[in-house]
Amino acid sequence: MLQLNYIREQKEEAIQKLAKKGFDATTILAEVIALDDKRKSTQAELDSVLAQSNQIAKEIGMLFKNGEVEKANAAKAQTATLKEQSKSLQEQQSKINQDLQDLLVQIPNIPHDLVPAGKSAEDNEVVSEEGTIPSLGETNLPHWELAAKYDLIDFELGNKITGAGFPVYKGKGARLQRALINFFLDKNTDAGYLEVQPPHLVNEDSGFGTGQLPDKEGQMYHVTGDNLYLIPTAEVPVTNIFRDVIVKSEEFPIKYTAYTPCFRREAGSYGKDVRGLNRLHQFDKVEIVQVQSPEKSYETLDVMVKHVTEILRDLELPFRILKLCGGDMSFTSALTYDMEVYSAAQERWLEVSSISNFESYQANRLKLRYKDKNKKNQLCHTLNGSALALPRIVAALLENNQTPEGIRIPKALVPYTGFDIIN
RNA sequence: GGAGAGAUGGCAGAGUGGUCGAAUGCGGUGGUCUUGAAAACCAUUGUACCGAGAGGUACCGGGGGUUCGAAUCCCUCUCUCUCCGCCA
């Protein structure tokens, strides 16, 4: 959620910058400002009515104390009008506040100046590319066939138990999952992130805090019996640790990492893009989250990209880094880098991490603040990224490392898998 | 699932209708003292909105009600705790 002060003071800038996200803010920002004016004047009026009522109430109290009952009863008569007024003003005001809130949550975050213009994934900017794309023999297989061949992942079985998009990992496939999770968590904790295990279900307030609610409800599984949501990413519970918190500036940077399964309804696409591990309803991911001061958040974003880069190097996968264009980035983000690995049998790039700076957009919803030098409360900046999402890493590992003898495991992972080949 | 108790400031914990944004203790911050520290003492110490300021308003789990006036009374929701049952 954007800050009202920013909207009021930098309306033209906001309109111009939001255009990069393909969002025409002209009307809505004008509405917001008009409503906020209304809010201020109504509040002022209400405050003065309440001040009068409070004054009279105090006087009545004194009168009763002094035994001047008639005077007190006379004073009571005065309050009737004030009471009506304050009641009506209060009703107006709560409606105004609700309307204002409803508008504010419809406005996406302002993209950073570095964000390239563009409408879709086509327009993302390739920042760098690294690693060698393996040339596989004619007989190479996509990962879903490799998974079947070595009995690593059973998609059909998941179908039976739950439905499409809920695979069952078996044997070395399951072990590989566990190895990757441990490997990622170790890399992250070595880099100073505090490991946490958050709940996998969250309430409405948490969904709102990170921006999934109210608009993106369709993305999450909703447990209606208890009005809870299955998390689509660890970002939600981990970032919400900081909801309604005022941190000390000495605590920066605050760094958390968590492994969780992620649940996404993802209604939509069909075909080869979603085959195998490419898109699932349940998948595993290790997330990194940082809370930082506004001055340092972009520095931190770079550090996080570098951190994920190192993990990908360890995995010996060819990867590239994209800077997302305005049209492709998320509603809540100010600047996002995507990390993609090359999946050699599918012959395409797969997103395995998305690292974003949300600036104060989430913090404003979360009421996550810190005390600045002047002891004033300011909104923090929040950042997060995947380090890393498992399924597409597994897809690339299986495809890129297939040999006639079996699937080779990268050196860095062997201590975690306990085997160096799947055959 | 059954029965009961409770929700107050960073924490602990008073406060059952009026001057209570809220006693007291602890903690935090600043100071005095000290070579330094501790102790002691003094002061200060919630959040948000409006206002140039003076100041005003709101907030004692959430929502609603009674009243001139509510932390305090009533209704309702949520959550927490204790005991019993069940259970990984």
PDB file of C-alpha atoms in Angstrom, chain A residues 10 72 74 80 84 111 118 159 168 170 197 218 250 275 299 320 352 355 401:
ATOM      1  CA  GLN A  10       4.092  13.362  -5.558  1.00  0.00           C
ATOM      2  CA  ALA A  72     -26.453  19.098  36.061  1.00  0.00           C
ATOM      3  CA  ALA A  74     -29.971  21.153  32.655  1.00  0.00           C
ATOM      4  CA  ALA A  80     -28.512  15.600  22.773  1.00  0.00           C
ATOM      5  CA  GLU A  84     -26.570  13.081  17.212  1.00  0.00           C
ATOM      6  CA  PRO A 111       8.312   0.691  -9.883  1.00  0.00           C
ATOM      7  CA  GLY A 118       7.676  -3.271 -21.247  1.00  0.00           C
ATOM      8  CA  ASN A 159      -3.215 -37.767  -9.110  1.00  0.00           C
ATOM      9  CA  VAL A 168       4.804 -38.176  -4.955  1.00  0.00           C
ATOM     10  CA  LYS A 170      10.140 -41.595  -4.146  1.00  0.00           C
ATOM     11  CA  GLN A 197       9.808 -22.847  10.743  1.00  0.00           C
ATOM     12  CA  GLY A 218      -7.882 -17.121  -6.044  1.00  0.00           C
ATOM     13  CA  GLU A 250      20.534  -1.347  15.123  1.00  0.00           C
ATOM     14  CA  ARG A 275       4.097 -30.664 -17.589  1.00  0.00           C
ATOM     15  CA  GLU A 299      22.223  -2.524  -1.684  1.00  0.00           C
ATOM     16  CA  ARG A 320      20.601 -16.096 -16.281  1.00  0.00           C
ATOM     17  CA  VAL A 352      13.688 -20.704  -9.973  1.00  0.00           C
ATOM     18  CA  ILE A 355      14.023 -11.552  -5.693  1.00  0.00           C
ATOM     19  CA  ASN A 401      23.047 -34.059 -15.954  1.00  0.00           C
TER      20      ASN A 401
END
